[in-house]
Amino acid sequence: QVTIQFSYNYISIQSHQLIIKNVFKLKLEFKLKIAHLKSNVLQITKIQKRVIINSKIVISYM
C-alpha cells in the first residue's frame, strides 16, 4: 500500500481513479503498476481511500 500527498489543482477523482492533468508540472516519483501516463495525463486506478486535509489530498492505494 502506497500513500502520497500533494495539492490537487490538476486532479480529478472518479470512481477509484485518480486523474492528474498537466503532469509535467508535478514532481511525483513512485513505482505503481496501477498507474499509467498518456499525453501529460497520469491516471491511477484502484484507489483505496482518499482524504482531503488543508487543501491537500492524501491518497492510499491497494
mmCIF file with all atom_site columns, C-alpha atoms in Angstrom:
data_model
loop_
_atom_site.group_PDB
_atom_site.id
_atom_site.type_symbol
_atom_site.label_atom_id
_atom_site.label_alt_id
_atom_site.label_comp_id
_atom_site.label_asym_id
_atom_site.label_entity_id
_atom_site.label_seq_id
_atom_site.pdbx_PDB_ins_code
_atom_site.Cartn_x
_atom_site.Cartn_y
_atom_site.Cartn_z
_atom_site.occupancy
_atom_site.B_iso_or_equiv
_atom_site.pdbx_formal_charge
_atom_site.auth_seq_id
_atom_site.auth_comp_id
_atom_site.auth_asym_id
_atom_site.auth_atom_id
_atom_site.pdbx_PDB_model_num
ATOM 1  C CA . GLN A 1 1  ? 0.000   0.000  0.000   1.00 0.00 ? 1  GLN A CA 1
ATOM 2  C CA . VAL A 1 2  ? 1.304   3.390  -1.012  1.00 0.00 ? 2  VAL A CA 1
ATOM 3  C CA . THR A 1 3  ? 0.232   6.793  0.266   1.00 0.00 ? 3  THR A CA 1
ATOM 4  C CA . ILE A 1 4  ? 1.123   10.086 -1.372  1.00 0.00 ? 4  ILE A CA 1
ATOM 5  C CA . GLN A 1 5  ? 0.127   13.650 -0.594  1.00 0.00 ? 5  GLN A CA 1
ATOM 6  C CA . PHE A 1 6  ? 0.045   16.673 -2.880  1.00 0.00 ? 6  PHE A CA 1
ATOM 7  C CA . SER A 1 7  ? -2.045  19.669 -3.802  1.00 0.00 ? 7  SER A CA 1
ATOM 8  C CA . TYR A 1 8  ? -4.887  18.907 -6.176  1.00 0.00 ? 8  TYR A CA 1
ATOM 9  C CA . ASN A 1 9  ? -5.001  21.819 -8.603  1.00 0.00 ? 9  ASN A CA 1
ATOM 10 C CA . TYR A 1 10 ? -4.934  19.491 -11.597 1.00 0.00 ? 10 TYR A CA 1
ATOM 11 C CA . ILE A 1 11 ? -6.616  16.472 -10.083 1.00 0.00 ? 11 ILE A CA 1
ATOM 12 C CA . SER A 1 12 ? -9.982  14.835 -10.502 1.00 0.00 ? 12 SER A CA 1
ATOM 13 C CA . ILE A 1 13 ? -11.200 11.642 -8.878  1.00 0.00 ? 13 ILE A CA 1
ATOM 14 C CA . GLN A 1 14 ? -13.802 9.380  -10.444 1.00 0.00 ? 14 GLN A CA 1
ATOM 15 C CA . SER A 1 15 ? -14.801 6.005  -9.024  1.00 0.00 ? 15 SER A CA 1
ATOM 16 C CA . HIS A 1 16 ? -11.493 4.871  -7.549  1.00 0.00 ? 16 HIS A CA 1
ATOM 17 C CA . GLN A 1 17 ? -9.436  6.541  -10.270 1.00 0.00 ? 17 GLN A CA 1
ATOM 18 C CA . LEU A 1 18 ? -7.098  9.472  -9.779  1.00 0.00 ? 18 LEU A CA 1
ATOM 19 C CA . ILE A 1 19 ? -6.584  11.563 -12.900 1.00 0.00 ? 19 ILE A CA 1
ATOM 20 C CA . ILE A 1 20 ? -3.848  14.211 -12.910 1.00 0.00 ? 20 ILE A CA 1
ATOM 21 C CA . LYS A 1 21 ? -3.637  16.571 -15.842 1.00 0.00 ? 21 LYS A CA 1
ATOM 22 C CA . ASN A 1 22 ? -0.633  18.713 -16.806 1.00 0.00 ? 22 ASN A CA 1
ATOM 23 C CA . VAL A 1 23 ? 1.556   16.114 -15.200 1.00 0.00 ? 23 VAL A CA 1
ATOM 24 C CA . PHE A 1 24 ? 4.732   17.808 -16.424 1.00 0.00 ? 24 PHE A CA 1
ATOM 25 C CA . LYS A 1 25 ? 4.135   20.421 -13.722 1.00 0.00 ? 25 LYS A CA 1
ATOM 26 C CA . LEU A 1 26 ? 4.198   17.818 -10.954 1.00 0.00 ? 26 LEU A CA 1
ATOM 27 C CA . LYS A 1 27 ? 7.214   16.140 -9.432  1.00 0.00 ? 27 LYS A CA 1
ATOM 28 C CA . LEU A 1 28 ? 5.985   12.714 -8.383  1.00 0.00 ? 28 LEU A CA 1
ATOM 29 C CA . GLU A 1 29 ? 8.171   9.684  -8.003  1.00 0.00 ? 29 GLU A CA 1
ATOM 30 C CA . PHE A 1 30 ? 6.637   6.300  -7.393  1.00 0.00 ? 30 PHE A CA 1
ATOM 31 C CA . LYS A 1 31 ? 6.518   2.822  -8.795  1.00 0.00 ? 31 LYS A CA 1
ATOM 32 C CA . LEU A 1 32 ? 2.944   1.692  -9.294  1.00 0.00 ? 32 LEU A CA 1
ATOM 33 C CA . LYS A 1 33 ? 1.759   -0.905 -11.711 1.00 0.00 ? 33 LYS A CA 1
ATOM 34 C CA . ILE A 1 34 ? -1.681  0.640  -11.464 1.00 0.00 ? 34 ILE A CA 1
ATOM 35 C CA . ALA A 1 35 ? -0.559  3.971  -12.890 1.00 0.00 ? 35 ALA A CA 1
ATOM 36 C CA . HIS A 1 36 ? -0.124  4.930  -16.490 1.00 0.00 ? 36 HIS A CA 1
ATOM 37 C CA . LEU A 1 37 ? 0.925   8.136  -18.206 1.00 0.00 ? 37 LEU A CA 1
ATOM 38 C CA . LYS A 1 38 ? -0.506  9.270  -21.518 1.00 0.00 ? 38 LYS A CA 1
ATOM 39 C CA . SER A 1 39 ? -0.092  12.689 -23.117 1.00 0.00 ? 39 SER A CA 1
ATOM 40 C CA . ASN A 1 40 ? 0.628   14.597 -19.896 1.00 0.00 ? 40 ASN A CA 1
ATOM 41 C CA . VAL A 1 41 ? -2.197  12.857 -18.037 1.00 0.00 ? 41 VAL A CA 1
ATOM 42 C CA . LEU A 1 42 ? -1.400  10.495 -15.192 1.00 0.00 ? 42 LEU A CA 1
ATOM 43 C CA . GLN A 1 43 ? -4.157  8.059  -14.379 1.00 0.00 ? 43 GLN A CA 1
ATOM 44 C CA . ILE A 1 44 ? -4.047  5.916  -11.251 1.00 0.00 ? 44 ILE A CA 1
ATOM 45 C CA . THR A 1 45 ? -6.581  3.171  -10.602 1.00 0.00 ? 45 THR A CA 1
ATOM 46 C CA . LYS A 1 46 ? -7.585  1.092  -7.597  1.00 0.00 ? 46 LYS A CA 1
ATOM 47 C CA . ILE A 1 47 ? -7.577  3.886  -5.053  1.00 0.00 ? 47 ILE A CA 1
ATOM 48 C CA . GLN A 1 48 ? -8.421  2.534  -1.645  1.00 0.00 ? 48 GLN A CA 1
ATOM 49 C CA . LYS A 1 49 ? -9.263  5.758  0.131   1.00 0.00 ? 49 LYS A CA 1
ATOM 50 C CA . ARG A 1 50 ? -8.769  9.488  -0.099  1.00 0.00 ? 50 ARG A CA 1
ATOM 51 C CA . VAL A 1 51 ? -8.701  12.246 2.479   1.00 0.00 ? 51 VAL A CA 1
ATOM 52 C CA . ILE A 1 52 ? -8.626  15.989 1.873   1.00 0.00 ? 52 ILE A CA 1
ATOM 53 C CA . ILE A 1 53 ? -6.706  17.929 4.513   1.00 0.00 ? 53 ILE A CA 1
ATOM 54 C CA . ASN A 1 54 ? -5.757  21.594 4.267   1.00 0.00 ? 54 ASN A CA 1
ATOM 55 C CA . SER A 1 55 ? -6.242  21.838 0.501   1.00 0.00 ? 55 SER A CA 1
ATOM 56 C CA . LYS A 1 56 ? -4.172  18.708 0.037   1.00 0.00 ? 56 LYS A CA 1
ATOM 57 C CA . ILE A 1 57 ? -5.351  15.312 -0.970  1.00 0.00 ? 57 ILE A CA 1
ATOM 58 C CA . VAL A 1 58 ? -3.968  12.159 0.607   1.00 0.00 ? 58 VAL A CA 1
ATOM 59 C CA . ILE A 1 59 ? -4.380  9.009  -1.441  1.00 0.00 ? 59 ILE A CA 1
ATOM 60 C CA . SER A 1 60 ? -3.908  5.422  -0.343  1.00 0.00 ? 60 SER A CA 1
ATOM 61 C CA . TYR A 1 61 ? -3.615  2.689  -2.945  1.00 0.00 ? 61 TYR A CA 1
ATOM 62 C CA . MET A 1 62 ? -4.094  -1.017 -2.573  1.00 0.00 ? 62 MET A CA 1
#
